[in-house]
Amino acid sequence: ALFHSGRPTIVVPRSFSGRYAMRRVLIAWDGTAHASRAVAGAMPLLQEAEIEVFTVEEHAKGKDFQGQGMVQH
């Protein structure tokens, strides 16, 4: 489900026992349509969150792919 749904996924450590809060969010961004749909679907949850975008450099995607567009969005 995590890699093929194209939907937002909330990952919580098994040992977590605190109160639910969407204060800090990490977006794993690879520039695909799946990632775009997941971020679009999560936008209502992201309004008040501190967001970090994680990308992995892939030479096949060229130098233009760095996730900057996602950060600006």
CSV table of C-alpha atoms in Angstrom, one decimal:
chain,number,residue,atom,x,y,z
A,1,ALA,CA,0.0,0.0,0.0
A,2,LEU,CA,2.8,2.4,0.8
A,3,PHE,CA,4.5,2.2,-2.6
A,4,HIS,CA,1.6,1.5,-5.0
A,5,SER,CA,-1.5,3.3,-3.7
A,6,GLY,CA,-0.6,6.9,-4.8
A,7,ARG,CA,-2.4,8.0,-1.6
A,8,PRO,CA,-1.0,9.7,1.5
A,9,THR,CA,0.3,7.3,4.1
A,10,ILE,CA,0.9,8.1,7.7
A,11,VAL,CA,3.7,6.1,9.3
A,12,VAL,CA,3.8,5.9,13.1
A,13,PRO,CA,6.4,3.9,15.1
A,14,ARG,CA,4.8,0.9,16.8
A,15,SER,CA,6.0,2.1,20.2
A,16,PHE,CA,4.4,5.5,19.8
A,17,SER,CA,1.9,6.2,22.6
A,18,GLY,CA,1.5,10.0,22.4
A,19,ARG,CA,-1.3,12.1,21.2
A,20,TYR,CA,-1.8,12.4,17.4
A,21,ALA,CA,-0.5,15.6,16.0
A,22,MET,CA,0.4,16.6,12.4
A,23,ARG,CA,3.2,19.0,13.4
A,24,ARG,CA,6.2,17.7,11.4
A,25,VAL,CA,5.8,15.9,8.1
A,26,LEU,CA,8.4,14.2,5.8
A,27,ILE,CA,7.4,14.0,2.1
A,28,ALA,CA,9.4,11.3,0.1
A,29,TRP,CA,9.4,12.9,-3.3
A,30,ASP,CA,10.4,11.2,-6.6
A,31,GLY,CA,8.6,13.4,-9.1
A,32,THR,CA,6.2,10.6,-10.2
A,33,ALA,CA,2.4,10.8,-10.7
A,34,HIS,CA,2.0,8.6,-7.6
A,35,ALA,CA,3.9,11.0,-5.5
A,36,SER,CA,2.0,14.0,-6.9
A,37,ARG,CA,-1.4,12.3,-6.2
A,38,ALA,CA,-0.3,11.4,-2.6
A,39,VAL,CA,0.8,15.0,-1.9
A,40,ALA,CA,-2.4,16.5,-3.4
A,41,GLY,CA,-4.5,14.1,-1.3
A,42,ALA,CA,-2.6,15.1,1.8
A,43,MET,CA,-2.8,18.8,1.3
A,44,PRO,CA,-5.7,19.3,3.9
A,45,LEU,CA,-3.5,17.6,6.5
A,46,LEU,CA,-0.4,19.6,5.6
A,47,GLN,CA,-1.8,23.1,6.1
A,48,GLU,CA,-0.3,23.6,9.6
A,49,ALA,CA,2.6,21.2,9.4
A,50,GLU,CA,6.3,21.9,9.2
A,51,ILE,CA,7.2,20.0,6.0
A,52,GLU,CA,10.5,18.5,4.9
A,53,VAL,CA,11.0,17.0,1.4
A,54,PHE,CA,13.2,14.0,1.0
A,55,THR,CA,14.6,13.2,-2.5
A,56,VAL,CA,17.2,10.7,-3.7
A,57,GLU,CA,19.3,11.8,-6.7
A,58,GLU,CA,18.8,9.6,-9.7
A,59,HIS,CA,21.0,10.1,-12.6
A,60,ALA,CA,18.4,8.7,-15.0
A,61,LYS,CA,16.1,11.7,-14.1
A,62,GLY,CA,18.7,14.3,-15.0
A,63,LYS,CA,19.9,17.3,-13.1
A,64,ASP,CA,16.5,19.1,-13.4
A,65,PHE,CA,15.0,16.7,-10.8
A,66,GLN,CA,15.7,18.0,-7.3
A,67,GLY,CA,12.4,18.4,-5.7
A,68,GLN,CA,12.5,22.3,-5.7
A,69,GLY,CA,9.2,22.5,-7.4
A,70,MET,CA,7.7,20.4,-4.7
A,71,VAL,CA,9.1,22.6,-2.0
A,72,GLN,CA,7.8,25.8,-3.7
A,73,HIS,CA,4.3,24.2,-4.1
